[in-house]
Tab-separated table of C-alpha atoms in Angstrom:
chain	number	residue	atom	x	y	z
A	1	MET	CA	-70.453	-31.506	26.107
A	2	ASP	CA	-70.171	-33.271	22.755
A	3	ARG	CA	-69.016	-30.229	20.789
A	4	LYS	CA	-65.295	-29.841	20.234
A	5	VAL	CA	-63.141	-26.754	19.854
A	6	PHE	CA	-59.486	-26.727	18.874
A	7	VAL	CA	-57.201	-23.922	20.128
A	8	THR	CA	-53.958	-23.673	18.161
A	9	HIS	CA	-51.826	-22.238	20.977
A	10	GLU	CA	-51.907	-21.629	24.707
A	11	LEU	CA	-53.454	-18.200	25.201
A	12	PRO	CA	-53.100	-15.549	27.902
A	13	GLY	CA	-56.073	-13.877	29.531
A	14	CYS	CA	-58.839	-15.336	31.666
A	15	ARG	CA	-61.795	-16.055	29.414
A	16	ILE	CA	-60.247	-18.876	27.408
A	17	HIS	CA	-60.820	-21.145	30.420
A	18	GLU	CA	-64.573	-20.599	30.126
A	19	LEU	CA	-64.616	-22.596	26.910
A	20	SER	CA	-64.171	-25.834	28.833
A	21	GLU	CA	-67.519	-25.200	30.547
A	22	LEU	CA	-69.267	-25.246	27.160
A	23	CYS	CA	-67.393	-27.790	25.079
A	24	ASP	CA	-64.525	-30.238	24.862
A	25	VAL	CA	-61.367	-28.127	24.345
A	26	ASN	CA	-58.142	-29.352	22.804
A	27	VAL	CA	-55.182	-26.948	23.042
A	28	TRP	CA	-51.969	-27.321	21.080
A	29	LEU	CA	-49.221	-27.303	23.711
A	30	GLY	CA	-46.254	-27.170	21.401
A	31	PRO	CA	-43.371	-27.146	21.260
A	32	GLY	CA	-43.503	-23.970	19.229
A	33	LEU	CA	-46.243	-23.020	16.817
A	34	LEU	CA	-48.653	-25.546	15.381
A	35	PRO	CA	-47.189	-26.896	12.120
A	36	ALA	CA	-49.424	-26.210	9.152
A	37	ALA	CA	-49.468	-29.898	8.289
A	38	SER	CA	-50.892	-30.717	11.727
A	39	LEU	CA	-53.785	-28.247	11.669
A	40	ARG	CA	-55.987	-30.399	9.455
A	41	GLU	CA	-55.429	-33.471	11.625
A	42	GLU	CA	-55.996	-31.666	14.921
A	43	LEU	CA	-59.105	-29.888	13.655
A	44	GLY	CA	-60.819	-33.074	12.506
A	45	GLY	CA	-64.192	-33.568	14.186
A	46	CYS	CA	-64.217	-30.066	15.699
A	47	GLN	CA	-67.055	-27.592	15.497
A	48	GLY	CA	-64.957	-24.571	16.476
A	49	LEU	CA	-61.462	-23.189	15.970
A	50	VAL	CA	-59.580	-20.545	17.961
A	51	CYS	CA	-56.444	-19.625	16.023
A	52	LEU	CA	-53.588	-17.161	15.596
A	53	LEU	CA	-52.518	-15.029	12.647
A	54	THR	CA	-49.840	-17.671	11.952
A	55	ASP	CA	-52.497	-20.280	11.149
A	56	ARG	CA	-53.545	-20.371	7.501
A	57	ILE	CA	-57.260	-21.072	7.159
A	58	ASP	CA	-57.837	-21.644	3.456
A	59	ARG	CA	-60.532	-23.103	1.242
A	60	GLU	CA	-58.862	-26.511	1.058
A	61	LEU	CA	-58.857	-26.838	4.842
A	62	LEU	CA	-62.484	-25.740	5.059
A	63	ASP	CA	-63.521	-28.255	2.400
A	64	ALA	CA	-62.121	-30.988	4.640
A	65	MET	CA	-64.023	-29.691	7.708
A	66	PRO	CA	-67.749	-29.794	6.852
A	67	GLY	CA	-68.693	-29.738	10.537
A	68	LEU	CA	-66.890	-26.494	11.341
A	69	GLU	CA	-69.290	-23.912	12.764
A	70	PHE	CA	-67.075	-20.956	13.687
A	71	VAL	CA	-63.537	-19.577	13.618
A	72	SER	CA	-62.195	-17.086	16.156
A	73	SER	CA	-58.799	-15.540	15.460
A	74	MET	CA	-56.658	-13.768	18.037
A	75	SER	CA	-55.794	-10.997	15.587
A	76	ALA	CA	-57.198	-7.750	14.306
A	77	GLY	CA	-56.283	-8.526	10.709
A	78	VAL	CA	-57.727	-11.574	8.989
A	79	ASP	CA	-55.550	-11.835	5.871
A	80	HIS	CA	-54.525	-15.349	6.976
A	81	VAL	CA	-58.119	-16.522	6.543
A	82	ASP	CA	-60.128	-17.070	3.365
A	83	VAL	CA	-62.993	-14.880	4.557
A	84	ALA	CA	-65.026	-15.354	1.385
A	85	ALA	CA	-64.883	-19.132	1.776
A	86	LEU	CA	-66.079	-18.900	5.380
A	87	THR	CA	-68.882	-16.515	4.448
A	88	ALA	CA	-70.040	-18.781	1.608
A	89	ARG	CA	-70.380	-21.569	4.160
A	90	GLY	CA	-72.184	-19.364	6.674
A	91	ILE	CA	-69.317	-19.634	9.162
A	92	PRO	CA	-68.707	-16.543	11.328
A	93	LEU	CA	-65.140	-15.319	11.735
A	94	GLY	CA	-64.220	-13.585	14.967
A	95	HIS	CA	-61.312	-11.176	15.278
A	96	THR	CA	-59.933	-8.770	17.884
A	97	PRO	CA	-60.125	-5.136	16.745
A	98	GLY	CA	-60.103	-2.068	18.934
A	99	VAL	CA	-57.649	-3.165	21.633
A	100	LEU	CA	-54.269	-2.908	19.953
A	101	ALA	CA	-54.428	0.528	18.320
A	102	ASP	CA	-52.484	2.419	20.986
A	103	THR	CA	-50.012	-0.411	21.545
A	104	THR	CA	-49.240	-0.688	17.839
A	105	ALA	CA	-49.071	3.092	17.536
A	106	ASP	CA	-46.456	3.116	20.294
A	107	THR	CA	-44.417	0.585	18.303
A	108	ALA	CA	-44.762	2.609	15.106
A	109	PHE	CA	-43.627	5.770	16.816
A	110	ALA	CA	-40.771	3.945	18.539
A	111	LEU	CA	-39.557	2.747	15.137
A	112	LEU	CA	-39.978	6.249	13.725
A	113	LEU	CA	-37.892	7.794	16.483
A	114	ALA	CA	-35.271	5.052	16.388
A	115	ALA	CA	-34.892	5.398	12.619
A	116	ALA	CA	-34.759	9.190	12.757
A	117	ARG	CA	-32.144	9.281	15.505
A	118	ARG	CA	-30.132	6.233	14.333
A	119	ILE	CA	-30.629	4.415	17.625
A	120	SER	CA	-29.902	0.922	16.255
A	121	GLU	CA	-26.724	2.143	14.563
A	122	ALA	CA	-25.608	3.875	17.743
A	123	ASP	CA	-26.359	0.811	19.856
A	124	ARG	CA	-24.231	-1.383	17.590
A	125	PHE	CA	-21.467	1.235	17.610
A	126	VAL	CA	-21.246	1.122	21.399
A	127	ARG	CA	-21.614	-2.669	21.761
A	128	GLN	CA	-18.953	-3.374	19.154
A	129	GLY	CA	-16.398	-1.252	20.994
A	130	ALA	CA	-16.136	1.342	18.244
A	131	TRP	CA	-16.758	4.257	20.622
A	132	ARG	CA	-13.285	5.255	21.763
A	133	ARG	CA	-11.731	8.252	23.415
A	134	GLU	CA	-10.433	9.685	20.161
A	135	ASN	CA	-13.912	9.676	18.557
A	136	ARG	CA	-16.097	10.193	21.602
A	137	TRP	CA	-17.833	13.338	20.235
A	138	SER	CA	-17.845	15.747	17.299
A	139	PRO	CA	-20.389	18.198	15.829
A	140	ASP	CA	-21.535	15.622	13.264
A	141	PHE	CA	-21.301	12.558	15.529
A	142	PHE	CA	-24.366	10.344	14.824
A	143	THR	CA	-26.442	13.268	13.681
A	144	GLY	CA	-29.953	12.246	12.754
A	145	LYS	CA	-33.199	13.628	11.413
A	146	ASP	CA	-35.440	16.054	13.332
A	147	VAL	CA	-38.917	14.804	14.239
A	148	SER	CA	-40.331	17.955	15.785
A	149	GLY	CA	-41.450	20.326	13.042
A	150	ALA	CA	-41.370	17.605	10.372
A	151	THR	CA	-44.351	16.417	8.312
A	152	LEU	CA	-45.838	13.043	9.204
A	153	GLY	CA	-47.885	11.283	6.531
A	154	VAL	CA	-50.259	8.624	7.865
A	155	ILE	CA	-51.492	6.104	5.300
A	156	GLY	CA	-54.688	4.580	6.664
A	157	LEU	CA	-56.775	6.572	9.124
A	158	GLY	CA	-58.316	3.791	11.168
A	159	GLU	CA	-57.860	3.575	14.923
A	160	THR	CA	-54.121	2.843	14.776
A	161	GLY	CA	-53.426	5.493	12.146
A	162	GLN	CA	-55.280	8.086	14.185
A	163	ALA	CA	-53.343	7.041	17.311
A	164	VAL	CA	-50.061	7.558	15.440
A	165	ALA	CA	-51.315	10.935	14.231
A	166	ARG	CA	-51.993	11.994	17.832
A	167	ARG	CA	-48.465	11.028	18.814
A	168	GLY	CA	-47.071	12.975	15.891
A	169	ALA	CA	-49.057	16.063	16.831
A	170	ALA	CA	-47.792	15.778	20.422
A	171	PHE	CA	-44.236	15.822	19.046
A	172	GLY	CA	-44.934	19.034	17.142
A	173	MET	CA	-45.283	17.379	13.753
A	174	ASP	CA	-47.479	18.608	10.929
A	175	VAL	CA	-49.768	15.613	10.290
A	176	VAL	CA	-51.286	14.779	6.913
A	177	GLY	CA	-53.204	11.659	6.004
A	178	TRP	CA	-54.724	9.483	3.321
A	179	ASN	CA	-57.494	6.916	3.612
A	180	ARG	CA	-58.979	4.577	1.018
A	181	SER	CA	-62.483	5.845	1.720
A	182	PRO	CA	-63.459	9.358	2.867
A	183	ARG	CA	-63.057	9.759	6.617
A	184	ASP	CA	-63.291	13.035	8.485
A	185	VAL	CA	-60.556	13.104	11.128
A	186	SER	CA	-60.033	16.250	13.166
A	187	GLY	CA	-56.573	17.779	13.010
A	188	ILE	CA	-55.402	15.796	9.971
A	189	GLU	CA	-55.128	17.409	6.550
A	190	GLN	CA	-56.143	14.752	4.059
A	191	LEU	CA	-54.268	14.598	0.760
A	192	PRO	CA	-54.140	12.441	-2.341
A	193	LEU	CA	-51.634	9.642	-1.806
A	194	GLU	CA	-49.172	11.033	-4.340
A	195	GLU	CA	-49.126	14.427	-2.614
A	196	LEU	CA	-48.755	12.848	0.822
A	197	LEU	CA	-45.729	10.868	-0.340
A	198	ALA	CA	-44.132	13.943	-1.912
A	199	ARG	CA	-44.650	16.167	1.156
A	200	SER	CA	-43.983	13.857	4.090
A	201	ASP	CA	-40.692	13.624	5.939
A	202	PHE	CA	-42.005	10.513	7.679
A	203	VAL	CA	-44.581	8.063	6.300
A	204	SER	CA	-46.303	5.518	8.563
A	205	VAL	CA	-48.406	2.718	7.049
A	206	HIS	CA	-51.619	1.539	8.746
A	207	LEU	CA	-53.676	-0.474	6.277
A	208	ALA	CA	-55.159	-3.946	6.284
A	209	LEU	CA	-53.592	-6.326	3.768
A	210	THR	CA	-56.131	-6.995	1.024
A	211	GLU	CA	-55.928	-7.626	-2.690
A	212	ASP	CA	-56.327	-3.863	-3.143
A	213	THR	CA	-53.463	-2.943	-0.811
A	214	ARG	CA	-51.008	-5.728	-1.652
A	215	GLY	CA	-47.975	-4.059	-3.249
A	216	MET	CA	-49.648	-0.660	-2.928
A	217	LEU	CA	-46.356	1.018	-2.034
A	218	GLY	CA	-44.306	-0.288	-4.916
A	219	ALA	CA	-41.257	1.023	-6.711
A	220	ALA	CA	-43.120	3.957	-8.286
A	221	GLN	CA	-44.672	5.102	-5.009
A	222	ILE	CA	-41.383	4.762	-3.106
A	223	ALA	CA	-39.613	6.743	-5.831
A	224	ALA	CA	-42.270	9.447	-5.435
A	225	MET	CA	-41.491	9.904	-1.736
A	226	LYS	CA	-39.757	13.032	-0.545
A	227	PRO	CA	-35.974	12.658	-0.816
A	228	GLY	CA	-34.520	11.759	2.551
A	229	ALA	CA	-37.833	10.577	3.994
A	230	VAL	CA	-38.349	7.772	6.514
A	231	LEU	CA	-40.845	4.935	5.947
A	232	VAL	CA	-42.371	2.978	8.845
A	233	ASN	CA	-44.516	-0.134	8.397
A	234	THR	CA	-46.259	-1.791	11.329
A	235	ALA	CA	-49.331	-2.840	9.324
A	236	ARG	CA	-48.702	-5.939	7.229
A	237	GLY	CA	-45.892	-7.189	5.066
A	238	GLY	CA	-46.822	-7.289	1.415
A	239	ILE	CA	-48.138	-3.730	1.351
A	240	VAL	CA	-44.611	-2.346	0.817
A	241	ASP	CA	-42.323	-3.666	-1.925
A	242	GLU	CA	-39.319	-4.677	0.176
A	243	GLN	CA	-36.929	-4.901	-2.779
A	244	ALA	CA	-37.815	-1.370	-3.895
A	245	LEU	CA	-37.544	-0.095	-0.329
A	246	ALA	CA	-34.106	-1.659	0.096
A	247	ALA	CA	-32.904	-0.126	-3.167
A	248	ALA	CA	-34.110	3.340	-2.138
A	249	LEU	CA	-32.421	3.034	1.248
A	250	ALA	CA	-29.163	1.769	-0.238
A	251	SER	CA	-29.034	4.595	-2.770
A	252	GLY	CA	-29.766	7.281	-0.194
A	253	ALA	CA	-33.053	8.266	-1.810
A	254	LEU	CA	-34.685	7.467	1.521
A	255	TYR	CA	-33.014	8.285	4.823
A	256	ALA	CA	-34.132	5.289	6.867
A	257	ALA	CA	-36.958	2.855	7.569
A	258	GLY	CA	-38.570	1.081	10.501
A	259	VAL	CA	-40.074	-2.305	9.649
A	260	ASP	CA	-42.044	-4.594	11.967
A	261	VAL	CA	-43.796	-6.719	9.324
A	262	PHE	CA	-42.554	-8.578	6.268
A	263	ALA	CA	-43.986	-10.246	3.189
A	264	GLU	CA	-42.530	-13.515	4.467
A	265	GLU	CA	-42.302	-14.164	8.197
A	266	PRO	CA	-39.893	-15.103	9.668
A	267	VAL	CA	-37.921	-12.859	7.341
A	268	PRO	CA	-35.505	-14.799	5.079
A	269	VAL	CA	-31.814	-14.237	5.777
A	270	ASP	CA	-31.292	-13.016	2.204
A	271	ASN	CA	-33.840	-10.213	2.491
A	272	PRO	CA	-31.848	-7.118	1.404
A	273	LEU	CA	-33.247	-5.004	4.252
A	274	LEU	CA	-31.248	-7.064	6.758
A	275	ALA	CA	-27.932	-5.918	5.303
A	276	LEU	CA	-28.669	-2.198	5.537
A	277	PRO	CA	-27.528	-0.092	8.506
A	278	ASN	CA	-30.325	2.480	8.124
A	279	VAL	CA	-33.213	0.101	8.857
A	280	VAL	CA	-34.643	-0.604	12.305
A	281	LEU	CA	-36.101	-4.115	12.297
A	282	ALA	CA	-38.527	-5.887	14.622
A	283	PRO	CA	-40.154	-9.358	14.478
A	284	HIS	CA	-43.859	-8.391	14.194
A	285	ILE	CA	-44.217	-7.117	17.762
A	286	GLY	CA	-46.612	-4.230	17.144
A	287	SER	CA	-49.182	-5.412	19.700
A	288	ALA	CA	-46.713	-7.204	21.961
A	289	THR	CA	-47.454	-5.982	25.438
A	290	THR	CA	-48.684	-8.268	28.194
A	291	ARG	CA	-51.912	-6.341	28.721
A	292	THR	CA	-52.808	-6.009	25.054
A	293	ARG	CA	-52.164	-9.662	24.237
A	294	ALA	CA	-54.314	-10.728	27.210
A	295	ARG	CA	-57.110	-8.448	26.030
A	296	MET	CA	-56.863	-9.861	22.515
A	297	ALA	CA	-57.075	-13.410	23.861
A	298	ASP	CA	-60.108	-12.513	25.974
A	299	ILE	CA	-61.899	-11.083	22.929
A	300	ALA	CA	-61.046	-14.173	20.878
A	301	ALA	CA	-62.470	-16.323	23.676
A	302	ALA	CA	-65.570	-14.132	23.947
A	303	ASN	CA	-66.211	-14.554	20.221
A	304	ALA	CA	-65.947	-18.336	20.586
A	305	ILE	CA	-68.180	-18.377	23.669
A	306	ALA	CA	-70.874	-16.407	21.858
A	307	ALA	CA	-70.753	-18.797	18.905
A	308	LEU	CA	-71.045	-21.812	21.190
A	309	ARG	CA	-74.100	-20.249	22.816
A	310	GLY	CA	-75.722	-19.620	19.443
A	311	GLN	CA	-75.274	-15.869	19.730
A	312	PRO	CA	-73.650	-13.426	17.275
A	313	MET	CA	-69.974	-12.876	17.895
A	314	PRO	CA	-69.361	-9.457	19.486
A	315	HIS	CA	-66.506	-8.870	17.009
A	316	CYS	CA	-67.278	-10.567	13.722
A	317	ALA	CA	-65.248	-9.917	10.568
A	318	ASN	CA	-68.040	-11.200	8.293
A	319	PRO	CA	-71.280	-10.156	10.027
A	320	GLU	CA	-73.261	-10.786	6.841
A	321	VAL	CA	-73.432	-14.462	7.866
A	322	TYR	CA	-75.994	-13.457	10.505
A	323	ALA	CA	-78.312	-11.890	7.927
A	324	ARG	CA	-79.156	-15.238	6.373
């Protein structure tokens, strides 16, 4: 048991404990998240790494770890990892797709509904004692935006996007979609992105963050959205221009937004979205259910176990390393 694996956080699930039967395991026990400055020190002499999306795995770190044989991330997205650098070194990268689509879709639709019906505003109104006998009800009291019968535009028709589309259809919405590459999805009318933005009452973003998608919904695209529309992002921060979004919300060009992900996390206190009443905010909790997080951890462990046994990872983000 001379091989060493570093795990950057205590993980839920059952399979992570199997690692200790195959190697020497060192787990960061906190407090809090592993500081970036400590990752290099803790990873020294290790052949494997099991990490989170909060751990930055870049070329500089990899250059200092010539003995690293595999990386397994407890995340579906891998934008925190320099995948090209790993692939060039022949190092497989595990990730955890396929288990968080429905959970994240639930979060997206919860944000959509909350934004449409002004739930956060109403909650603050009640908690702050502003709901009094003299204003307890009127015909225009906290009126919101109808969901049923509205058009839902889904940007990105992967598993999560399709799960959101199903929820929209169940709510009586007319669902349209756009995907970067052609994908035939039953029940979804596919449109050019510009037409989707112009037609949709609600737009939900479900793309991976890549160099192609970074800033994809910028000022011009947000300005092209249907007046009074609602934008929801549970994909990755950086895809949506937050300054342009805040300006559109403040001016009334957009009705509301639901945001679970930010370009910088934790979100800075001076981010203009925080000052707006018509934004529902969440701290990157799209996949945050007990069952889903345990399943993600089990897949991350399974990827590491396969690598330790000299087998291909069951969920590898750069499978081309096995073709060498």
